[in-house]
Amino acid sequence: MSGAESFAPTPLLLSHGARTRLATLIEEQDNPRLKLRVYVTGGGCSGFQYGFDFAEEVADDDTVIEFGDVSLVVDPLSYQYLVGSTVDYEEGLAGARFLVQNPNATTTCGCGASFMV
């Protein structure tokens, strides 16, 4: 491989657990148009924080990443912070939640909901 080769950034990934949970939620809502919107906002104890929401509508500049019957939607501002990340789902003593495993984060808070790049 020569040094002149370039590769496109890895898009967001969705773990098997997150896919399964998302498919269940879509089925419970009886709305196959629902997508999981993943976004980044300012705030949190480390500078930025992750957010999740359901979306039916997709803006022209949103990125939609499909995983079979389920999809993620990311706005362009958030996408730059999330490239290469994996959206996962966990159930534990603190409850059940979607979370982001972000290789771009240089610092994360203890709960994993906020980060710094």
mmCIF file of N, CA and C in Angstrom:
data_model
loop_
_atom_site.group_PDB
_atom_site.id
_atom_site.type_symbol
_atom_site.label_atom_id
_atom_site.label_comp_id
_atom_site.label_asym_id
_atom_site.label_seq_id
_atom_site.Cartn_x
_atom_site.Cartn_y
_atom_site.Cartn_z
ATOM 1 N N MET A 1 0.852 -1.169 0.000
ATOM 2 C CA MET A 1 0.000 0.000 0.000
ATOM 3 C C MET A 1 0.893 1.227 0.000
ATOM 4 N N SER A 2 0.676 2.132 -0.923
ATOM 5 C CA SER A 2 1.488 3.343 -0.996
ATOM 6 C C SER A 2 0.920 4.412 -0.088
ATOM 7 N N GLY A 3 1.739 5.385 0.248
ATOM 8 C CA GLY A 3 1.308 6.474 1.115
ATOM 9 C C GLY A 3 0.319 7.404 0.447
ATOM 10 N N ALA A 4 0.156 7.295 -0.889
ATOM 11 C CA ALA A 4 -0.737 8.188 -1.619
ATOM 12 C C ALA A 4 -2.192 7.724 -1.590
ATOM 13 N N GLU A 5 -2.432 6.497 -1.129
ATOM 14 C CA GLU A 5 -3.810 6.002 -1.096
ATOM 15 C C GLU A 5 -4.575 6.673 0.036
ATOM 16 N N SER A 6 -5.845 6.948 -0.214
ATOM 17 C CA SER A 6 -6.682 7.533 0.842
ATOM 18 C C SER A 6 -7.955 6.715 0.958
ATOM 19 N N PHE A 7 -8.510 6.737 2.134
ATOM 20 C CA PHE A 7 -9.710 5.965 2.406
ATOM 21 C C PHE A 7 -10.787 6.893 2.942
ATOM 22 N N ALA A 8 -12.032 6.606 2.578
ATOM 23 C CA ALA A 8 -13.160 7.366 3.109
ATOM 24 C C ALA A 8 -13.320 7.027 4.588
ATOM 25 N N PRO A 9 -13.793 7.970 5.394
ATOM 26 C CA PRO A 9 -14.002 7.685 6.813
ATOM 27 C C PRO A 9 -15.005 6.552 7.005
ATOM 28 N N THR A 10 -14.811 5.774 8.049
ATOM 29 C CA THR A 10 -15.746 4.715 8.385
ATOM 30 C C THR A 10 -17.033 5.356 8.889
ATOM 31 N N PRO A 11 -18.173 4.981 8.331
ATOM 32 C CA PRO A 11 -19.429 5.534 8.833
ATOM 33 C C PRO A 11 -19.759 4.962 10.206
ATOM 34 N N LEU A 12 -20.822 5.435 10.776
ATOM 35 C CA LEU A 12 -21.292 4.887 12.047
ATOM 36 C C LEU A 12 -21.655 3.422 11.887
ATOM 37 N N LEU A 13 -21.406 2.660 12.929
ATOM 38 C CA LEU A 13 -21.794 1.259 12.967
ATOM 39 C C LEU A 13 -22.891 1.080 14.006
ATOM 40 N N LEU A 14 -23.647 0.029 13.881
ATOM 41 C CA LEU A 14 -24.732 -0.271 14.804
ATOM 42 C C LEU A 14 -24.543 -1.704 15.284
ATOM 43 N N SER A 15 -24.343 -1.879 16.593
ATOM 44 C CA SER A 15 -24.102 -3.217 17.134
ATOM 45 C C SER A 15 -25.331 -4.096 16.961
ATOM 46 N N HIS A 16 -25.110 -5.408 17.066
ATOM 47 C CA HIS A 16 -26.220 -6.359 16.958
ATOM 48 C C HIS A 16 -27.290 -6.072 18.019
ATOM 49 N N GLY A 17 -26.857 -5.801 19.258
ATOM 50 C CA GLY A 17 -27.799 -5.503 20.334
ATOM 51 C C GLY A 17 -28.619 -4.262 20.049
ATOM 52 N N ALA A 18 -27.975 -3.219 19.499
ATOM 53 C CA ALA A 18 -28.694 -1.990 19.171
ATOM 54 C C ALA A 18 -29.661 -2.219 18.014
ATOM 55 N N ARG A 19 -29.255 -3.012 17.032
ATOM 56 C CA ARG A 19 -30.148 -3.330 15.904
ATOM 57 C C ARG A 19 -31.394 -4.057 16.397
ATOM 58 N N THR A 20 -31.185 -5.041 17.264
ATOM 59 C CA THR A 20 -32.298 -5.828 17.782
ATOM 60 C C THR A 20 -33.261 -4.944 18.567
ATOM 61 N N ARG A 21 -32.720 -4.105 19.456
ATOM 62 C CA ARG A 21 -33.575 -3.232 20.273
ATOM 63 C C ARG A 21 -34.309 -2.214 19.408
ATOM 64 N N LEU A 22 -33.622 -1.639 18.447
ATOM 65 C CA LEU A 22 -34.248 -0.671 17.556
ATOM 66 C C LEU A 22 -35.370 -1.314 16.750
ATOM 67 N N ALA A 23 -35.141 -2.519 16.245
ATOM 68 C CA ALA A 23 -36.186 -3.225 15.496
ATOM 69 C C ALA A 23 -37.400 -3.486 16.379
ATOM 70 N N THR A 24 -37.163 -3.844 17.646
ATOM 71 C CA THR A 24 -38.262 -4.084 18.589
ATOM 72 C C THR A 24 -39.048 -2.800 18.838
ATOM 73 N N LEU A 25 -38.351 -1.690 19.037
ATOM 74 C CA LEU A 25 -39.027 -0.416 19.282
ATOM 75 C C LEU A 25 -39.854 0.030 18.077
ATOM 76 N N ILE A 26 -39.314 -0.170 16.888
ATOM 77 C CA ILE A 26 -40.047 0.188 15.675
ATOM 78 C C ILE A 26 -41.297 -0.672 15.549
ATOM 79 N N GLU A 27 -41.166 -1.960 15.846
ATOM 80 C CA GLU A 27 -42.313 -2.864 15.787
ATOM 81 C C GLU A 27 -43.369 -2.466 16.818
ATOM 82 N N GLU A 28 -42.938 -2.111 18.034
ATOM 83 C CA GLU A 28 -43.875 -1.702 19.085
ATOM 84 C C GLU A 28 -44.625 -0.439 18.698
ATOM 85 N N GLN A 29 -43.959 0.469 17.966
ATOM 86 C CA GLN A 29 -44.599 1.709 17.509
ATOM 87 C C GLN A 29 -45.420 1.490 16.235
ATOM 88 N N ASP A 30 -45.277 0.301 15.638
ATOM 89 C CA ASP A 30 -45.974 -0.045 14.400
ATOM 90 C C ASP A 30 -45.757 1.033 13.331
ATOM 91 N N ASN A 31 -44.471 1.457 13.210
ATOM 92 C CA ASN A 31 -44.130 2.506 12.257
ATOM 93 C C ASN A 31 -42.781 2.187 11.605
ATOM 94 N N PRO A 32 -42.786 1.496 10.461
ATOM 95 C CA PRO A 32 -41.533 1.111 9.813
ATOM 96 C C PRO A 32 -40.715 2.292 9.286
ATOM 97 N N ARG A 33 -41.283 3.507 9.287
ATOM 98 C CA ARG A 33 -40.549 4.688 8.821
ATOM 99 C C ARG A 33 -39.629 5.267 9.898
ATOM 100 N N LEU A 34 -39.764 4.812 11.151
ATOM 101 C CA LEU A 34 -38.941 5.350 12.227
ATOM 102 C C LEU A 34 -37.473 4.990 12.042
ATOM 103 N N LYS A 35 -36.624 5.979 12.336
ATOM 104 C CA LYS A 35 -35.181 5.797 12.303
ATOM 105 C C LYS A 35 -34.623 6.336 13.612
ATOM 106 N N LEU A 36 -33.473 5.844 14.026
ATOM 107 C CA LEU A 36 -32.835 6.343 15.230
ATOM 108 C C LEU A 36 -31.919 7.499 14.846
ATOM 109 N N ARG A 37 -32.242 8.690 15.351
ATOM 110 C CA ARG A 37 -31.398 9.859 15.114
ATOM 111 C C ARG A 37 -30.357 9.919 16.223
ATOM 112 N N VAL A 38 -29.094 10.012 15.836
ATOM 113 C CA VAL A 38 -27.977 10.141 16.769
ATOM 114 C C VAL A 38 -27.396 11.527 16.542
ATOM 115 N N TYR A 39 -27.188 12.283 17.635
ATOM 116 C CA TYR A 39 -26.671 13.640 17.467
ATOM 117 C C TYR A 39 -25.737 14.003 18.609
ATOM 118 N N VAL A 40 -25.007 15.076 18.379
ATOM 119 C CA VAL A 40 -24.066 15.612 19.359
ATOM 120 C C VAL A 40 -24.471 17.047 19.641
ATOM 121 N N THR A 41 -24.505 17.404 20.931
ATOM 122 C CA THR A 41 -24.781 18.784 21.323
ATOM 123 C C THR A 41 -23.692 19.244 22.283
ATOM 124 N N GLY A 42 -23.571 20.550 22.424
ATOM 125 C CA GLY A 42 -22.637 21.096 23.401
ATOM 126 C C GLY A 42 -23.185 20.872 24.794
ATOM 127 N N GLY A 43 -22.285 20.687 25.764
ATOM 128 C CA GLY A 43 -22.715 20.497 27.148
ATOM 129 C C GLY A 43 -22.175 19.214 27.719
ATOM 130 N N GLY A 44 -22.713 18.820 28.832
ATOM 131 C CA GLY A 44 -22.216 17.630 29.504
ATOM 132 C C GLY A 44 -20.942 17.954 30.258
ATOM 133 N N CYS A 45 -20.473 17.030 31.034
ATOM 134 C CA CYS A 45 -19.318 17.295 31.880
ATOM 135 C C CYS A 45 -17.997 17.254 31.112
ATOM 136 N N SER A 46 -18.008 16.794 29.854
ATOM 137 C CA SER A 46 -16.765 16.728 29.083
ATOM 138 C C SER A 46 -16.777 17.616 27.841
ATOM 139 N N GLY A 47 -17.784 18.454 27.654
ATOM 140 C CA GLY A 47 -17.802 19.384 26.524
ATOM 141 C C GLY A 47 -18.879 19.127 25.502
ATOM 142 N N PHE A 48 -19.074 17.877 25.100
ATOM 143 C CA PHE A 48 -20.124 17.495 24.166
ATOM 144 C C PHE A 48 -20.905 16.343 24.788
ATOM 145 N N GLN A 49 -22.153 16.189 24.357
ATOM 146 C CA GLN A 49 -22.914 15.044 24.825
ATOM 147 C C GLN A 49 -23.695 14.429 23.670
ATOM 148 N N TYR A 50 -23.937 13.137 23.795
ATOM 149 C CA TYR A 50 -24.672 12.396 22.783
ATOM 150 C C TYR A 50 -26.157 12.486 23.061
ATOM 151 N N GLY A 51 -26.932 12.434 21.987
ATOM 152 C CA GLY A 51 -28.379 12.395 22.127
ATOM 153 C C GLY A 51 -28.962 11.405 21.139
ATOM 154 N N PHE A 52 -30.124 10.885 21.488
ATOM 155 C CA PHE A 52 -30.835 9.930 20.644
ATOM 156 C C PHE A 52 -32.291 10.335 20.571
ATOM 157 N N ASP A 53 -32.890 10.153 19.413
ATOM 158 C CA ASP A 53 -34.292 10.474 19.226
ATOM 159 C C ASP A 53 -34.800 9.642 18.053
ATOM 160 N N PHE A 54 -36.103 9.486 17.967
ATOM 161 C CA PHE A 54 -36.672 8.833 16.802
ATOM 162 C C PHE A 54 -37.008 9.879 15.763
ATOM 163 N N ALA A 55 -36.807 9.549 14.504
ATOM 164 C CA ALA A 55 -37.096 10.473 13.418
ATOM 165 C C ALA A 55 -37.856 9.753 12.322
ATOM 166 N N GLU A 56 -38.879 10.412 11.825
ATOM 167 C CA GLU A 56 -39.560 9.945 10.621
ATOM 168 C C GLU A 56 -39.079 10.765 9.438
ATOM 169 N N GLU A 57 -38.876 12.051 9.699
ATOM 170 C CA GLU A 57 -38.454 12.979 8.656
ATOM 171 C C GLU A 57 -36.935 13.038 8.602
ATOM 172 N N VAL A 58 -36.399 13.129 7.400
ATOM 173 C CA VAL A 58 -34.964 13.227 7.191
ATOM 174 C C VAL A 58 -34.700 14.474 6.361
ATOM 175 N N ALA A 59 -33.811 15.343 6.842
ATOM 176 C CA ALA A 59 -33.464 16.564 6.113
ATOM 177 C C ALA A 59 -32.576 16.227 4.917
ATOM 178 N N ASP A 60 -32.532 17.115 3.940
ATOM 179 C CA ASP A 60 -31.737 16.892 2.736
ATOM 180 C C ASP A 60 -30.260 16.676 3.043
ATOM 181 N N ASP A 61 -29.751 17.332 4.096
ATOM 182 C CA ASP A 61 -28.318 17.215 4.399
ATOM 183 C C ASP A 61 -28.015 16.169 5.471
ATOM 184 N N ASP A 62 -29.020 15.436 5.938
ATOM 185 C CA ASP A 62 -28.793 14.342 6.882
ATOM 186 C C ASP A 62 -28.135 13.157 6.173
ATOM 187 N N THR A 63 -27.394 12.370 6.925
ATOM 188 C CA THR A 63 -26.850 11.114 6.431
ATOM 189 C C THR A 63 -27.692 9.993 7.003
ATOM 190 N N VAL A 64 -28.168 9.115 6.152
ATOM 191 C CA VAL A 64 -28.934 7.940 6.584
ATOM 192 C C VAL A 64 -28.061 6.713 6.345
ATOM 193 N N ILE A 65 -27.859 5.927 7.393
ATOM 194 C CA ILE A 65 -27.056 4.717 7.300
ATOM 195 C C ILE A 65 -27.987 3.552 7.598
ATOM 196 N N GLU A 66 -28.159 2.682 6.612
ATOM 197 C CA GLU A 66 -29.114 1.579 6.739
ATOM 198 C C GLU A 66 -28.428 0.295 7.176
ATOM 199 N N PHE A 67 -29.117 -0.432 8.045
ATOM 200 C CA PHE A 67 -28.664 -1.731 8.536
ATOM 201 C C PHE A 67 -29.827 -2.697 8.403
ATOM 202 N N GLY A 68 -30.073 -3.162 7.204
ATOM 203 C CA GLY A 68 -31.214 -4.043 6.977
ATOM 204 C C GLY A 68 -32.513 -3.290 7.160
ATOM 205 N N ASP A 69 -33.307 -3.690 8.155
ATOM 206 C CA ASP A 69 -34.620 -3.083 8.377
ATOM 207 C C ASP A 69 -34.576 -1.849 9.266
ATOM 208 N N VAL A 70 -33.416 -1.502 9.814
ATOM 209 C CA VAL A 70 -33.318 -0.339 10.699
ATOM 210 C C VAL A 70 -32.278 0.638 10.147
ATOM 211 N N SER A 71 -32.427 1.922 10.530
ATOM 212 C CA SER A 71 -31.536 2.959 10.009
ATOM 213 C C SER A 71 -31.164 3.956 11.087
ATOM 214 N N LEU A 72 -29.963 4.513 10.935
ATOM 215 C CA LEU A 72 -29.516 5.641 11.745
ATOM 216 C C LEU A 72 -29.586 6.896 10.886
ATOM 217 N N VAL A 73 -29.889 8.036 11.519
ATOM 218 C CA VAL A 73 -29.891 9.327 10.850
ATOM 219 C C VAL A 73 -28.961 10.243 11.643
ATOM 220 N N VAL A 74 -28.085 10.956 10.932
ATOM 221 C CA VAL A 74 -27.132 11.851 11.583
ATOM 222 C C VAL A 74 -27.077 13.161 10.802
ATOM 223 N N ASP A 75 -27.157 14.284 11.518
ATOM 224 C CA ASP A 75 -27.029 15.580 10.868
ATOM 225 C C ASP A 75 -25.553 15.839 10.557
ATOM 226 N N PRO A 76 -25.248 16.748 9.609
ATOM 227 C CA PRO A 76 -23.861 16.939 9.176
ATOM 228 C C PRO A 76 -22.919 17.423 10.288
ATOM 229 N N LEU A 77 -23.391 18.264 11.179
ATOM 230 C CA LEU A 77 -22.543 18.759 12.263
ATOM 231 C C LEU A 77 -22.163 17.617 13.207
ATOM 232 N N SER A 78 -23.121 16.777 13.564
ATOM 233 C CA SER A 78 -22.859 15.652 14.463
ATOM 234 C C SER A 78 -22.002 14.581 13.795
ATOM 235 N N TYR A 79 -22.210 14.386 12.499
ATOM 236 C CA TYR A 79 -21.516 13.307 11.788
ATOM 237 C C TYR A 79 -20.000 13.419 11.938
ATOM 238 N N GLN A 80 -19.474 14.640 11.853
ATOM 239 C CA GLN A 80 -18.022 14.818 11.930
ATOM 240 C C GLN A 80 -17.445 14.338 13.264
ATOM 241 N N TYR A 81 -18.233 14.378 14.322
ATOM 242 C CA TYR A 81 -17.770 13.908 15.631
ATOM 243 C C TYR A 81 -18.003 12.413 15.838
ATOM 244 N N LEU A 82 -18.858 11.831 15.005
ATOM 245 C CA LEU A 82 -19.270 10.441 15.199
ATOM 246 C C LEU A 82 -18.659 9.452 14.214
ATOM 247 N N VAL A 83 -17.942 9.932 13.207
ATOM 248 C CA VAL A 83 -17.355 9.048 12.203
ATOM 249 C C VAL A 83 -16.509 7.973 12.886
ATOM 250 N N GLY A 84 -16.772 6.729 12.541
ATOM 251 C CA GLY A 84 -16.025 5.613 13.092
ATOM 252 C C GLY A 84 -16.579 5.067 14.397
ATOM 253 N N SER A 85 -17.615 5.700 14.932
ATOM 254 C CA SER A 85 -18.203 5.267 16.204
ATOM 255 C C SER A 85 -19.162 4.095 16.011
ATOM 256 N N THR A 86 -19.443 3.412 17.106
ATOM 257 C CA THR A 86 -20.427 2.334 17.118
ATOM 258 C C THR A 86 -21.538 2.709 18.087
ATOM 259 N N VAL A 87 -22.776 2.643 17.626
ATOM 260 C CA VAL A 87 -23.930 2.833 18.497
ATOM 261 C C VAL A 87 -24.272 1.462 19.066
ATOM 262 N N ASP A 88 -24.352 1.392 20.389
ATOM 263 C CA ASP A 88 -24.607 0.132 21.066
ATOM 264 C C ASP A 88 -25.828 0.298 21.970
ATOM 265 N N TYR A 89 -26.293 -0.794 22.521
ATOM 266 C CA TYR A 89 -27.416 -0.783 23.454
ATOM 267 C C TYR A 89 -27.037 -1.662 24.628
ATOM 268 N N GLU A 90 -27.261 -1.164 25.830
ATOM 269 C CA GLU A 90 -26.930 -1.966 27.010
ATOM 270 C C GLU A 90 -28.051 -1.916 28.024
ATOM 271 N N GLU A 91 -28.186 -3.014 28.738
ATOM 272 C CA GLU A 91 -29.114 -3.112 29.851
ATOM 273 C C GLU A 91 -28.290 -3.493 31.065
ATOM 274 N N GLY A 92 -28.448 -2.728 32.141
ATOM 275 C CA GLY A 92 -27.676 -3.007 33.346
ATOM 276 C C GLY A 92 -28.362 -2.448 34.574
ATOM 277 N N LEU A 93 -27.632 -2.369 35.655
ATOM 278 C CA LEU A 93 -28.193 -1.862 36.914
ATOM 279 C C LEU A 93 -28.658 -0.412 36.794
ATOM 280 N N ALA A 94 -28.000 0.358 35.941
ATOM 281 C CA ALA A 94 -28.362 1.764 35.764
ATOM 282 C C ALA A 94 -29.527 1.942 34.798
ATOM 283 N N GLY A 95 -30.044 0.849 34.247
ATOM 284 C CA GLY A 95 -31.154 0.928 33.307
ATOM 285 C C GLY A 95 -30.718 0.517 31.918
ATOM 286 N N ALA A 96 -31.582 0.740 30.962
ATOM 287 C CA ALA A 96 -31.315 0.382 29.576
ATOM 288 C C ALA A 96 -31.136 1.660 28.770
ATOM 289 N N ARG A 97 -30.162 1.625 27.823
ATOM 290 C CA ARG A 97 -29.927 2.839 27.042
ATOM 291 C C ARG A 97 -29.104 2.527 25.802
ATOM 292 N N PHE A 98 -29.263 3.415 24.807
ATOM 293 C CA PHE A 98 -28.362 3.425 23.672
ATOM 294 C C PHE A 98 -27.140 4.224 24.099
ATOM 295 N N LEU A 99 -25.965 3.879 23.569
ATOM 296 C CA LEU A 99 -24.758 4.622 23.880
ATOM 297 C C LEU A 99 -23.838 4.602 22.676
ATOM 298 N N VAL A 100 -22.849 5.503 22.695
ATOM 299 C CA VAL A 100 -21.905 5.617 21.591
ATOM 300 C C VAL A 100 -20.518 5.236 22.073
ATOM 301 N N GLN A 101 -19.877 4.335 21.338
ATOM 302 C CA GLN A 101 -18.476 4.002 21.571
ATOM 303 C C GLN A 101 -17.697 4.763 20.505
ATOM 304 N N ASN A 102 -17.037 5.848 20.926
ATOM 305 C CA ASN A 102 -16.447 6.804 19.996
ATOM 306 C C ASN A 102 -14.922 6.777 20.074
ATOM 307 N N PRO A 103 -14.243 6.291 19.024
ATOM 308 C CA PRO A 103 -12.782 6.256 19.041
ATOM 309 C C PRO A 103 -12.155 7.644 18.907
ATOM 310 N N ASN A 104 -12.956 8.654 18.533
ATOM 311 C CA ASN A 104 -12.450 10.015 18.372
ATOM 312 C C ASN A 104 -12.395 10.771 19.693
ATOM 313 N N ALA A 105 -13.081 10.276 20.709
ATOM 314 C CA ALA A 105 -13.148 10.975 21.995
ATOM 315 C C ALA A 105 -11.817 10.837 22.728
ATOM 316 N N THR A 106 -11.269 11.978 23.151
ATOM 317 C CA THR A 106 -10.028 11.954 23.920
ATOM 318 C C THR A 106 -10.312 11.829 25.413
ATOM 319 N N THR A 107 -11.484 12.292 25.817
ATOM 320 C CA THR A 107 -11.918 12.215 27.223
ATOM 321 C C THR A 107 -13.401 11.902 27.227
ATOM 322 N N THR A 108 -13.816 11.032 28.135
ATOM 323 C CA THR A 108 -15.232 10.750 28.311
ATOM 324 C C THR A 108 -15.568 10.857 29.789
ATOM 325 N N CYS A 109 -16.829 11.086 30.083
ATOM 326 C CA CYS A 109 -17.239 11.143 31.489
ATOM 327 C C CYS A 109 -17.512 9.730 31.972
ATOM 328 N N GLY A 110 -17.716 9.583 33.260
ATOM 329 C CA GLY A 110 -17.943 8.269 33.855
ATOM 330 C C GLY A 110 -19.180 7.571 33.334
ATOM 331 N N CYS A 111 -20.226 8.331 33.000
ATOM 332 C CA CYS A 111 -21.467 7.702 32.542
ATOM 333 C C CYS A 111 -21.432 7.414 31.045
ATOM 334 N N GLY A 112 -20.456 7.955 30.326
ATOM 335 C CA GLY A 112 -20.348 7.705 28.886
ATOM 336 C C GLY A 112 -21.270 8.534 28.039
ATOM 337 N N ALA A 113 -21.979 9.501 28.645
ATOM 338 C CA ALA A 113 -22.920 10.310 27.875
ATOM 339 C C ALA A 113 -22.285 11.557 27.300
ATOM 340 N N SER A 114 -21.094 11.949 27.766
ATOM 341 C CA SER A 114 -20.450 13.131 27.220
ATOM 342 C C SER A 114 -18.981 12.829 26.908
ATOM 343 N N PHE A 115 -18.391 13.686 26.070
ATOM 344 C CA PHE A 115 -17.044 13.435 25.606
ATOM 345 C C PHE A 115 -16.353 14.722 25.177
ATOM 346 N N MET A 116 -15.045 14.633 24.925
ATOM 347 C CA MET A 116 -14.255 15.741 24.412
ATOM 348 C C MET A 116 -13.404 15.186 23.273
ATOM 349 N N VAL A 117 -13.197 16.004 22.222
ATOM 350 C CA VAL A 117 -12.320 15.583 21.127
ATOM 351 C C VAL A 117 -11.098 16.459 21.068
#
